[in-house]
mmCIF file with all atom_site columns, C-alpha atoms in Angstrom:
data_model
loop_
_atom_site.group_PDB
_atom_site.id
_atom_site.type_symbol
_atom_site.label_atom_id
_atom_site.label_alt_id
_atom_site.label_comp_id
_atom_site.label_asym_id
_atom_site.label_entity_id
_atom_site.label_seq_id
_atom_site.pdbx_PDB_ins_code
_atom_site.Cartn_x
_atom_site.Cartn_y
_atom_site.Cartn_z
_atom_site.occupancy
_atom_site.B_iso_or_equiv
_atom_site.pdbx_formal_charge
_atom_site.auth_seq_id
_atom_site.auth_comp_id
_atom_site.auth_asym_id
_atom_site.auth_atom_id
_atom_site.pdbx_PDB_model_num
ATOM 1   C CA . MET A 1 1   ? 102.675 -55.236 96.092  1.00 0.00 ? 1   MET A CA 1
ATOM 2   C CA . PHE A 1 2   ? 104.967 -52.276 96.708  1.00 0.00 ? 2   PHE A CA 1
ATOM 3   C CA . PHE A 1 3   ? 108.716 -52.504 96.174  1.00 0.00 ? 3   PHE A CA 1
ATOM 4   C CA . ASN A 1 4   ? 111.508 -50.154 97.259  1.00 0.00 ? 4   ASN A CA 1
ATOM 5   C CA . PRO A 1 5   ? 113.504 -48.437 95.888  1.00 0.00 ? 5   PRO A CA 1
ATOM 6   C CA . ILE A 1 6   ? 111.611 -47.012 92.907  1.00 0.00 ? 6   ILE A CA 1
ATOM 7   C CA . SER A 1 7   ? 113.778 -46.422 89.862  1.00 0.00 ? 7   SER A CA 1
ATOM 8   C CA . TYR A 1 8   ? 113.189 -43.509 87.514  1.00 0.00 ? 8   TYR A CA 1
ATOM 9   C CA . ILE A 1 9   ? 114.376 -42.930 83.965  1.00 0.00 ? 9   ILE A CA 1
ATOM 10  C CA . LEU A 1 10  ? 114.782 -39.543 82.301  1.00 0.00 ? 10  LEU A CA 1
ATOM 11  C CA . GLU A 1 11  ? 114.540 -39.828 78.527  1.00 0.00 ? 11  GLU A CA 1
ATOM 12  C CA . GLU A 1 12  ? 117.467 -38.302 76.668  1.00 0.00 ? 12  GLU A CA 1
ATOM 13  C CA . ASN A 1 13  ? 115.439 -35.302 75.514  1.00 0.00 ? 13  ASN A CA 1
ATOM 14  C CA . VAL A 1 14  ? 114.546 -34.454 79.108  1.00 0.00 ? 14  VAL A CA 1
ATOM 15  C CA . GLY A 1 15  ? 117.345 -31.954 79.211  1.00 0.00 ? 15  GLY A CA 1
ATOM 16  C CA . THR A 1 16  ? 116.058 -28.960 81.110  1.00 0.00 ? 16  THR A CA 1
ATOM 17  C CA . ALA A 1 17  ? 118.041 -28.174 84.231  1.00 0.00 ? 17  ALA A CA 1
ATOM 18  C CA . ARG A 1 18  ? 114.866 -26.915 85.877  1.00 0.00 ? 18  ARG A CA 1
ATOM 19  C CA . LEU A 1 19  ? 113.081 -30.255 85.459  1.00 0.00 ? 19  LEU A CA 1
ATOM 20  C CA . LYS A 1 20  ? 116.035 -32.263 86.713  1.00 0.00 ? 20  LYS A CA 1
ATOM 21  C CA . GLN A 1 21  ? 116.358 -29.968 89.721  1.00 0.00 ? 21  GLN A CA 1
ATOM 22  C CA . SER A 1 22  ? 112.639 -30.272 90.511  1.00 0.00 ? 22  SER A CA 1
ATOM 23  C CA . LEU A 1 23  ? 112.753 -34.063 90.355  1.00 0.00 ? 23  LEU A CA 1
ATOM 24  C CA . ASP A 1 24  ? 115.826 -34.185 92.556  1.00 0.00 ? 24  ASP A CA 1
ATOM 25  C CA . VAL A 1 25  ? 114.358 -32.042 95.330  1.00 0.00 ? 25  VAL A CA 1
ATOM 26  C CA . LEU A 1 26  ? 110.942 -33.743 95.176  1.00 0.00 ? 26  LEU A CA 1
ATOM 27  C CA . PHE A 1 27  ? 112.423 -37.228 95.428  1.00 0.00 ? 27  PHE A CA 1
ATOM 28  C CA . LYS A 1 28  ? 114.635 -36.165 98.331  1.00 0.00 ? 28  LYS A CA 1
ATOM 29  C CA . HIS A 1 29  ? 111.683 -34.562 100.092 1.00 0.00 ? 29  HIS A CA 1
ATOM 30  C CA . LEU A 1 30  ? 109.581 -37.720 99.742  1.00 0.00 ? 30  LEU A CA 1
ATOM 31  C CA . GLU A 1 31  ? 112.481 -39.864 100.940 1.00 0.00 ? 31  GLU A CA 1
ATOM 32  C CA . GLN A 1 32  ? 112.874 -37.650 103.999 1.00 0.00 ? 32  GLN A CA 1
ATOM 33  C CA . HIS A 1 33  ? 109.213 -37.764 105.009 1.00 0.00 ? 33  HIS A CA 1
ATOM 34  C CA . THR A 1 34  ? 107.912 -41.152 103.800 1.00 0.00 ? 34  THR A CA 1
ATOM 35  C CA . CYS A 1 35  ? 109.188 -44.703 103.365 1.00 0.00 ? 35  CYS A CA 1
ATOM 36  C CA . LEU A 1 36  ? 109.762 -44.203 99.623  1.00 0.00 ? 36  LEU A CA 1
ATOM 37  C CA . LYS A 1 37  ? 113.232 -44.442 98.125  1.00 0.00 ? 37  LYS A CA 1
ATOM 38  C CA . PHE A 1 38  ? 114.299 -43.518 94.593  1.00 0.00 ? 38  PHE A CA 1
ATOM 39  C CA . GLU A 1 39  ? 117.243 -44.283 92.347  1.00 0.00 ? 39  GLU A CA 1
ATOM 40  C CA . LYS A 1 40  ? 118.103 -43.044 88.871  1.00 0.00 ? 40  LYS A CA 1
ATOM 41  C CA . ALA A 1 41  ? 118.350 -45.727 86.186  1.00 0.00 ? 41  ALA A CA 1
ATOM 42  C CA . ASP A 1 42  ? 119.289 -45.875 82.510  1.00 0.00 ? 42  ASP A CA 1
ATOM 43  C CA . ASN A 1 43  ? 117.015 -48.736 81.494  1.00 0.00 ? 43  ASN A CA 1
ATOM 44  C CA . VAL A 1 44  ? 113.741 -50.274 82.601  1.00 0.00 ? 44  VAL A CA 1
ATOM 45  C CA . ASN A 1 45  ? 114.282 -52.954 85.222  1.00 0.00 ? 45  ASN A CA 1
ATOM 46  C CA . THR A 1 46  ? 112.294 -55.962 84.043  1.00 0.00 ? 46  THR A CA 1
ATOM 47  C CA . LYS A 1 47  ? 112.306 -57.730 87.403  1.00 0.00 ? 47  LYS A CA 1
ATOM 48  C CA . GLU A 1 48  ? 108.827 -58.326 88.785  1.00 0.00 ? 48  GLU A CA 1
ATOM 49  C CA . ASP A 1 49  ? 109.812 -56.907 92.172  1.00 0.00 ? 49  ASP A CA 1
ATOM 50  C CA . TYR A 1 50  ? 110.846 -53.504 90.855  1.00 0.00 ? 50  TYR A CA 1
ATOM 51  C CA . HIS A 1 51  ? 108.944 -50.287 90.068  1.00 0.00 ? 51  HIS A CA 1
ATOM 52  C CA . THR A 1 52  ? 110.129 -48.055 87.240  1.00 0.00 ? 52  THR A CA 1
ATOM 53  C CA . ILE A 1 53  ? 108.904 -44.548 86.378  1.00 0.00 ? 53  ILE A CA 1
ATOM 54  C CA . ARG A 1 54  ? 109.811 -43.297 82.893  1.00 0.00 ? 54  ARG A CA 1
ATOM 55  C CA . ILE A 1 55  ? 109.696 -39.505 82.625  1.00 0.00 ? 55  ILE A CA 1
ATOM 56  C CA . LYS A 1 56  ? 109.011 -38.273 79.093  1.00 0.00 ? 56  LYS A CA 1
ATOM 57  C CA . TYR A 1 57  ? 109.256 -34.720 77.828  1.00 0.00 ? 57  TYR A CA 1
ATOM 58  C CA . ARG A 1 58  ? 107.697 -33.443 74.603  1.00 0.00 ? 58  ARG A CA 1
ATOM 59  C CA . ASP A 1 59  ? 107.568 -29.914 73.221  1.00 0.00 ? 59  ASP A CA 1
ATOM 60  C CA . PRO A 1 60  ? 104.881 -29.522 72.061  1.00 0.00 ? 60  PRO A CA 1
ATOM 61  C CA . GLY A 1 61  ? 103.331 -32.208 74.184  1.00 0.00 ? 61  GLY A CA 1
ATOM 62  C CA . TRP A 1 62  ? 100.930 -32.902 77.012  1.00 0.00 ? 62  TRP A CA 1
ATOM 63  C CA . CYS A 1 63  ? 101.166 -33.208 80.781  1.00 0.00 ? 63  CYS A CA 1
ATOM 64  C CA . GLY A 1 64  ? 99.822  -36.038 82.872  1.00 0.00 ? 64  GLY A CA 1
ATOM 65  C CA . ILE A 1 65  ? 99.662  -39.775 83.342  1.00 0.00 ? 65  ILE A CA 1
ATOM 66  C CA . GLU A 1 66  ? 97.508  -42.386 81.628  1.00 0.00 ? 66  GLU A CA 1
ATOM 67  C CA . GLU A 1 67  ? 95.078  -44.270 83.844  1.00 0.00 ? 67  GLU A CA 1
ATOM 68  C CA . LYS A 1 68  ? 96.874  -47.571 83.296  1.00 0.00 ? 68  LYS A CA 1
ATOM 69  C CA . TYR A 1 69  ? 99.970  -46.162 85.010  1.00 0.00 ? 69  TYR A CA 1
ATOM 70  C CA . VAL A 1 70  ? 98.164  -44.999 88.173  1.00 0.00 ? 70  VAL A CA 1
ATOM 71  C CA . GLY A 1 71  ? 98.948  -46.829 91.410  1.00 0.00 ? 71  GLY A CA 1
ATOM 72  C CA . ILE A 1 72  ? 101.922 -48.927 92.491  1.00 0.00 ? 72  ILE A CA 1
ATOM 73  C CA . LEU A 1 73  ? 100.059 -51.265 94.847  1.00 0.00 ? 73  LEU A CA 1
ATOM 74  C CA . ARG A 1 74  ? 99.278  -53.830 92.163  1.00 0.00 ? 74  ARG A CA 1
ATOM 75  C CA . ASN A 1 75  ? 100.989 -55.872 89.481  1.00 0.00 ? 75  ASN A CA 1
ATOM 76  C CA . GLN A 1 76  ? 101.672 -52.739 87.438  1.00 0.00 ? 76  GLN A CA 1
ATOM 77  C CA . THR A 1 77  ? 105.367 -52.016 87.961  1.00 0.00 ? 77  THR A CA 1
ATOM 78  C CA . TYR A 1 78  ? 106.041 -49.780 84.933  1.00 0.00 ? 78  TYR A CA 1
ATOM 79  C CA . HIS A 1 79  ? 104.765 -46.201 84.805  1.00 0.00 ? 79  HIS A CA 1
ATOM 80  C CA . GLU A 1 80  ? 105.113 -43.255 82.434  1.00 0.00 ? 80  GLU A CA 1
ATOM 81  C CA . ILE A 1 81  ? 104.852 -39.562 83.231  1.00 0.00 ? 81  ILE A CA 1
ATOM 82  C CA . ASN A 1 82  ? 104.372 -37.053 80.407  1.00 0.00 ? 82  ASN A CA 1
ATOM 83  C CA . LEU A 1 83  ? 105.616 -33.497 80.838  1.00 0.00 ? 83  LEU A CA 1
ATOM 84  C CA . SER A 1 84  ? 105.936 -30.445 78.619  1.00 0.00 ? 84  SER A CA 1
ATOM 85  C CA . TRP A 1 85  ? 107.170 -26.866 78.857  1.00 0.00 ? 85  TRP A CA 1
ATOM 86  C CA . TYR A 1 86  ? 104.070 -25.536 80.654  1.00 0.00 ? 86  TYR A CA 1
ATOM 87  C CA . CYS A 1 87  ? 104.048 -28.015 83.564  1.00 0.00 ? 87  CYS A CA 1
ATOM 88  C CA . LEU A 1 88  ? 107.574 -28.049 84.944  1.00 0.00 ? 88  LEU A CA 1
ATOM 89  C CA . ASP A 1 89  ? 106.987 -26.547 88.381  1.00 0.00 ? 89  ASP A CA 1
ATOM 90  C CA . ASN A 1 90  ? 107.240 -28.623 91.548  1.00 0.00 ? 90  ASN A CA 1
ATOM 91  C CA . TRP A 1 91  ? 103.488 -28.437 92.113  1.00 0.00 ? 91  TRP A CA 1
ATOM 92  C CA . TYR A 1 92  ? 102.509 -30.148 88.870  1.00 0.00 ? 92  TYR A CA 1
ATOM 93  C CA . ILE A 1 93  ? 105.288 -32.738 88.941  1.00 0.00 ? 93  ILE A CA 1
ATOM 94  C CA . GLY A 1 94  ? 104.427 -33.488 92.566  1.00 0.00 ? 94  GLY A CA 1
ATOM 95  C CA . ARG A 1 95  ? 100.779 -34.081 91.704  1.00 0.00 ? 95  ARG A CA 1
ATOM 96  C CA . VAL A 1 96  ? 101.603 -36.448 88.855  1.00 0.00 ? 96  VAL A CA 1
ATOM 97  C CA . LEU A 1 97  ? 103.954 -38.390 91.130  1.00 0.00 ? 97  LEU A CA 1
ATOM 98  C CA . MET A 1 98  ? 101.129 -38.726 93.664  1.00 0.00 ? 98  MET A CA 1
ATOM 99  C CA . HIS A 1 99  ? 98.995  -40.266 90.907  1.00 0.00 ? 99  HIS A CA 1
ATOM 100 C CA . VAL A 1 100 ? 101.729 -42.795 90.184  1.00 0.00 ? 100 VAL A CA 1
ATOM 101 C CA . PHE A 1 101 ? 101.688 -43.740 93.862  1.00 0.00 ? 101 PHE A CA 1
ATOM 102 C CA . GLY A 1 102 ? 97.910  -44.188 93.726  1.00 0.00 ? 102 GLY A CA 1
ATOM 103 C CA . LEU A 1 103 ? 96.465  -40.993 95.210  1.00 0.00 ? 103 LEU A CA 1
ATOM 104 C CA . PRO A 1 104 ? 93.357  -39.586 93.472  1.00 0.00 ? 104 PRO A CA 1
ATOM 105 C CA . HIS A 1 105 ? 92.375  -35.944 93.214  1.00 0.00 ? 105 HIS A CA 1
ATOM 106 C CA . GLU A 1 106 ? 91.163  -34.505 96.502  1.00 0.00 ? 106 GLU A CA 1
ATOM 107 C CA . MET A 1 107 ? 87.750  -33.708 94.994  1.00 0.00 ? 107 MET A CA 1
ATOM 108 C CA . ASN A 1 108 ? 87.258  -37.395 94.154  1.00 0.00 ? 108 ASN A CA 1
ATOM 109 C CA . ARG A 1 109 ? 86.708  -38.188 97.839  1.00 0.00 ? 109 ARG A CA 1
ATOM 110 C CA . PRO A 1 110 ? 83.314  -39.788 98.514  1.00 0.00 ? 110 PRO A CA 1
ATOM 111 C CA . ASP A 1 111 ? 82.509  -37.011 101.002 1.00 0.00 ? 111 ASP A CA 1
ATOM 112 C CA . ARG A 1 112 ? 83.536  -34.184 98.706  1.00 0.00 ? 112 ARG A CA 1
ATOM 113 C CA . ASP A 1 113 ? 79.956  -32.848 98.473  1.00 0.00 ? 113 ASP A CA 1
ATOM 114 C CA . ASP A 1 114 ? 80.183  -31.914 102.163 1.00 0.00 ? 114 ASP A CA 1
ATOM 115 C CA . PHE A 1 115 ? 82.943  -29.467 101.300 1.00 0.00 ? 115 PHE A CA 1
ATOM 116 C CA . ILE A 1 116 ? 82.541  -28.251 97.726  1.00 0.00 ? 116 ILE A CA 1
ATOM 117 C CA . TYR A 1 117 ? 79.870  -27.833 95.072  1.00 0.00 ? 117 TYR A CA 1
ATOM 118 C CA . ILE A 1 118 ? 80.658  -28.827 91.482  1.00 0.00 ? 118 ILE A CA 1
ATOM 119 C CA . PHE A 1 119 ? 79.042  -26.759 88.756  1.00 0.00 ? 119 PHE A CA 1
ATOM 120 C CA . THR A 1 120 ? 78.484  -29.712 86.453  1.00 0.00 ? 120 THR A CA 1
ATOM 121 C CA . HIS A 1 121 ? 76.713  -27.592 83.848  1.00 0.00 ? 121 HIS A CA 1
ATOM 122 C CA . ASP A 1 122 ? 79.851  -25.482 83.442  1.00 0.00 ? 122 ASP A CA 1
ATOM 123 C CA . LYS A 1 123 ? 82.449  -28.125 83.819  1.00 0.00 ? 123 LYS A CA 1
ATOM 124 C CA . MET A 1 124 ? 84.511  -28.644 80.717  1.00 0.00 ? 124 MET A CA 1
ATOM 125 C CA . TRP A 1 125 ? 89.261  -40.404 105.162 1.00 0.00 ? 125 TRP A CA 1
ATOM 126 C CA . ASP A 1 126 ? 88.073  -38.885 108.201 1.00 0.00 ? 126 ASP A CA 1
ATOM 127 C CA . ASP A 1 127 ? 90.561  -36.054 108.120 1.00 0.00 ? 127 ASP A CA 1
ATOM 128 C CA . ALA A 1 128 ? 89.606  -32.516 107.191 1.00 0.00 ? 128 ALA A CA 1
ATOM 129 C CA . PHE A 1 129 ? 89.226  -31.587 103.543 1.00 0.00 ? 129 PHE A CA 1
ATOM 130 C CA . ASP A 1 130 ? 92.585  -30.259 102.374 1.00 0.00 ? 130 ASP A CA 1
ATOM 131 C CA . GLN A 1 131 ? 91.939  -27.106 100.352 1.00 0.00 ? 131 GLN A CA 1
ATOM 132 C CA . LEU A 1 132 ? 95.640  -26.675 99.550  1.00 0.00 ? 132 LEU A CA 1
ATOM 133 C CA . SER A 1 133 ? 96.282  -30.298 98.575  1.00 0.00 ? 133 SER A CA 1
ATOM 134 C CA . VAL A 1 134 ? 98.360  -30.792 95.462  1.00 0.00 ? 134 VAL A CA 1
ATOM 135 C CA . MET A 1 135 ? 95.622  -33.249 94.458  1.00 0.00 ? 135 MET A CA 1
ATOM 136 C CA . ASN A 1 136 ? 93.045  -30.461 93.980  1.00 0.00 ? 136 ASN A CA 1
ATOM 137 C CA . TYR A 1 137 ? 92.056  -28.885 90.722  1.00 0.00 ? 137 TYR A CA 1
ATOM 138 C CA . GLU A 1 138 ? 91.865  -25.118 90.837  1.00 0.00 ? 138 GLU A CA 1
ATOM 139 C CA . PHE A 1 139 ? 88.490  -23.399 91.169  1.00 0.00 ? 139 PHE A CA 1
ATOM 140 C CA . ASP A 1 140 ? 88.458  -22.337 87.512  1.00 0.00 ? 140 ASP A CA 1
ATOM 141 C CA . ASP A 1 141 ? 89.975  -25.389 85.823  1.00 0.00 ? 141 ASP A CA 1
ATOM 142 C CA . PHE A 1 142 ? 88.070  -26.574 82.730  1.00 0.00 ? 142 PHE A CA 1
ATOM 143 C CA . GLN A 1 143 ? 85.575  -23.731 82.936  1.00 0.00 ? 143 GLN A CA 1
ATOM 144 C CA . ARG A 1 144 ? 83.630  -22.832 79.802  1.00 0.00 ? 144 ARG A CA 1
ATOM 145 C CA . ASP A 1 145 ? 82.309  -19.498 81.060  1.00 0.00 ? 145 ASP A CA 1
ATOM 146 C CA . PRO A 1 146 ? 85.110  -17.363 82.577  1.00 0.00 ? 146 PRO A CA 1
ATOM 147 C CA . ASN A 1 147 ? 82.553  -15.775 84.914  1.00 0.00 ? 147 ASN A CA 1
ATOM 148 C CA . ILE A 1 148 ? 81.434  -19.065 86.480  1.00 0.00 ? 148 ILE A CA 1
ATOM 149 C CA . PRO A 1 149 ? 83.742  -21.331 88.521  1.00 0.00 ? 149 PRO A CA 1
ATOM 150 C CA . THR A 1 150 ? 83.679  -25.090 88.142  1.00 0.00 ? 150 THR A CA 1
ATOM 151 C CA . ILE A 1 151 ? 84.294  -25.670 91.866  1.00 0.00 ? 151 ILE A CA 1
ATOM 152 C CA . LEU A 1 152 ? 82.814  -23.722 94.762  1.00 0.00 ? 152 LEU A CA 1
ATOM 153 C CA . PRO A 1 153 ? 84.032  -24.452 98.322  1.00 0.00 ? 153 PRO A CA 1
ATOM 154 C CA . LEU A 1 154 ? 81.200  -24.658 100.865 1.00 0.00 ? 154 LEU A CA 1
ATOM 155 C CA . SER A 1 155 ? 83.233  -23.693 103.932 1.00 0.00 ? 155 SER A CA 1
ATOM 156 C CA . ALA A 1 156 ? 82.985  -20.024 104.914 1.00 0.00 ? 156 ALA A CA 1
ATOM 157 C CA . ASP A 1 157 ? 86.673  -19.895 105.850 1.00 0.00 ? 157 ASP A CA 1
ATOM 158 C CA . ILE A 1 158 ? 87.837  -20.813 102.340 1.00 0.00 ? 158 ILE A CA 1
ATOM 159 C CA . ASN A 1 159 ? 88.167  -18.013 99.820  1.00 0.00 ? 159 ASN A CA 1
ATOM 160 C CA . PRO A 1 160 ? 86.703  -19.412 96.580  1.00 0.00 ? 160 PRO A CA 1
ATOM 161 C CA . ILE A 1 161 ? 89.321  -17.596 94.513  1.00 0.00 ? 161 ILE A CA 1
ATOM 162 C CA . ASN A 1 162 ? 92.127  -19.264 96.493  1.00 0.00 ? 162 ASN A CA 1
ATOM 163 C CA . PHE A 1 163 ? 90.747  -22.807 96.320  1.00 0.00 ? 163 PHE A CA 1
ATOM 164 C CA . GLY A 1 164 ? 93.343  -25.204 94.946  1.00 0.00 ? 164 GLY A CA 1
ATOM 165 C CA . LYS A 1 165 ? 95.776  -22.340 94.472  1.00 0.00 ? 165 LYS A CA 1
ATOM 166 C CA . ASN A 1 166 ? 98.610  -23.620 96.633  1.00 0.00 ? 166 ASN A CA 1
ATOM 167 C CA . ARG A 1 167 ? 100.960 -22.359 93.947  1.00 0.00 ? 167 ARG A CA 1
ATOM 168 C CA . LYS A 1 168 ? 99.721  -18.850 94.618  1.00 0.00 ? 168 LYS A CA 1
ATOM 169 C CA . TYR A 1 169 ? 101.396 -18.825 98.027  1.00 0.00 ? 169 TYR A CA 1
ATOM 170 C CA . LYS A 1 170 ? 104.723 -20.305 97.012  1.00 0.00 ? 170 LYS A CA 1
ATOM 171 C CA . ASP A 1 171 ? 107.423 -19.862 94.422  1.00 0.00 ? 171 ASP A CA 1
ATOM 172 C CA . LEU A 1 172 ? 107.397 -23.461 93.246  1.00 0.00 ? 172 LEU A CA 1
ATOM 173 C CA . THR A 1 173 ? 110.157 -22.816 90.755  1.00 0.00 ? 173 THR A CA 1
ATOM 174 C CA . HIS A 1 174 ? 112.405 -22.478 93.809  1.00 0.00 ? 174 HIS A CA 1
ATOM 175 C CA . PRO A 1 175 ? 114.137 -25.755 94.738  1.00 0.00 ? 175 PRO A CA 1
ATOM 176 C CA . ASP A 1 176 ? 113.297 -25.405 98.438  1.00 0.00 ? 176 ASP A CA 1
ATOM 177 C CA . GLU A 1 177 ? 109.537 -24.969 97.964  1.00 0.00 ? 177 GLU A CA 1
ATOM 178 C CA . PHE A 1 178 ? 107.422 -28.131 98.000  1.00 0.00 ? 178 PHE A CA 1
ATOM 179 C CA . PRO A 1 179 ? 103.887 -28.630 96.656  1.00 0.00 ? 179 PRO A CA 1
ATOM 180 C CA . PHE A 1 180 ? 102.822 -31.264 99.186  1.00 0.00 ? 180 PHE A CA 1
ATOM 181 C CA . THR A 1 181 ? 100.833 -30.379 102.285 1.00 0.00 ? 181 THR A CA 1
ATOM 182 C CA . LYS A 1 182 ? 101.434 -32.408 105.441 1.00 0.00 ? 182 LYS A CA 1
ATOM 183 C CA . PHE A 1 183 ? 98.123  -34.165 104.747 1.00 0.00 ? 183 PHE A CA 1
ATOM 184 C CA . ASP A 1 184 ? 99.285  -35.150 101.249 1.00 0.00 ? 184 ASP A CA 1
ATOM 185 C CA . LEU A 1 185 ? 102.302 -36.805 102.848 1.00 0.00 ? 185 LEU A CA 1
ATOM 186 C CA . TYR A 1 186 ? 100.176 -38.351 105.590 1.00 0.00 ? 186 TYR A CA 1
ATOM 187 C CA . LYS A 1 187 ? 97.872  -39.973 103.031 1.00 0.00 ? 187 LYS A CA 1
ATOM 188 C CA . LEU A 1 188 ? 100.839 -41.252 101.049 1.00 0.00 ? 188 LEU A CA 1
ATOM 189 C CA . ILE A 1 189 ? 102.281 -42.830 104.177 1.00 0.00 ? 189 ILE A CA 1
ATOM 190 C CA . MET A 1 190 ? 98.935  -44.376 105.112 1.00 0.00 ? 190 MET A CA 1
ATOM 191 C CA . LEU A 1 191 ? 98.460  -45.726 101.598 1.00 0.00 ? 191 LEU A CA 1
ATOM 192 C CA . ILE A 1 192 ? 101.928 -47.184 101.122 1.00 0.00 ? 192 ILE A CA 1
ATOM 193 C CA . CYS A 1 193 ? 104.039 -47.094 104.273 1.00 0.00 ? 193 CYS A CA 1
ATOM 194 C CA . ARG A 1 194 ? 101.582 -47.357 107.194 1.00 0.00 ? 194 ARG A CA 1
ATOM 195 C CA . PRO A 1 195 ? 104.096 -46.685 109.992 1.00 0.00 ? 195 PRO A CA 1
ATOM 196 C CA . THR A 1 196 ? 103.452 -44.875 113.261 1.00 0.00 ? 196 THR A CA 1
ATOM 197 C CA . ILE A 1 197 ? 102.210 -41.481 112.207 1.00 0.00 ? 197 ILE A CA 1
ATOM 198 C CA . THR A 1 198 ? 102.245 -39.599 115.491 1.00 0.00 ? 198 THR A CA 1
ATOM 199 C CA . SER A 1 199 ? 105.053 -37.265 114.480 1.00 0.00 ? 199 SER A CA 1
ATOM 200 C CA . ILE A 1 200 ? 103.270 -36.310 111.286 1.00 0.00 ? 200 ILE A CA 1
ATOM 201 C CA . MET A 1 201 ? 100.007 -35.474 112.963 1.00 0.00 ? 201 MET A CA 1
ATOM 202 C CA . LYS A 1 202 ? 101.887 -33.317 115.458 1.00 0.00 ? 202 LYS A CA 1
ATOM 203 C CA . GLY A 1 203 ? 103.034 -31.242 112.511 1.00 0.00 ? 203 GLY A CA 1
ATOM 204 C CA . SER A 1 204 ? 106.693 -32.199 112.417 1.00 0.00 ? 204 SER A CA 1
ATOM 205 C CA . ILE A 1 205 ? 106.621 -32.507 108.641 1.00 0.00 ? 205 ILE A CA 1
ATOM 206 C CA . THR A 1 206 ? 107.519 -29.288 106.868 1.00 0.00 ? 206 THR A CA 1
ATOM 207 C CA . THR A 1 207 ? 106.219 -28.763 103.360 1.00 0.00 ? 207 THR A CA 1
ATOM 208 C CA . GLY A 1 208 ? 107.941 -25.599 102.308 1.00 0.00 ? 208 GLY A CA 1
#
């Protein structure tokens, strides 16, 4: 069951102005283009009909979300996001938020083999495959051999070096640049909101 609004808690040591600014603009962007609403809280709301996201910052630390905190369409109403100094841009924070909401990586789609080839030996919906989705890994993530990619796109119109590199085209440290493609937002709406989506498919959503 999904409940609105979603509360979020910044731990006291989450003190970077850049992180707070990124969260503010990302939440506002999602509110503008989806049914999601957010409100800042000081403590975890223990009510069963309330979602809470705790945002933790550690330096040194790690970036990501544990599997148990993925997805809000179930009885799990408490979630934790872990961030550190090297993952404070809008792109990374946006991707982790999408995991909280229940979206998997784009290359986890069951039809992914129609679009990309995974070099497993070097690894460390009906809509078109979204090469710029925030839910993609980059072509060289987790590679063991720097000369061999871990992901190779199969479409001739996709430059392998650009695959998953949405950040390459945007300054995502800028508060007005957003990591989500219109298809990221469309999937989020279909997963959680399910309203009429005509305006989205006509391209009225802007993603920075």
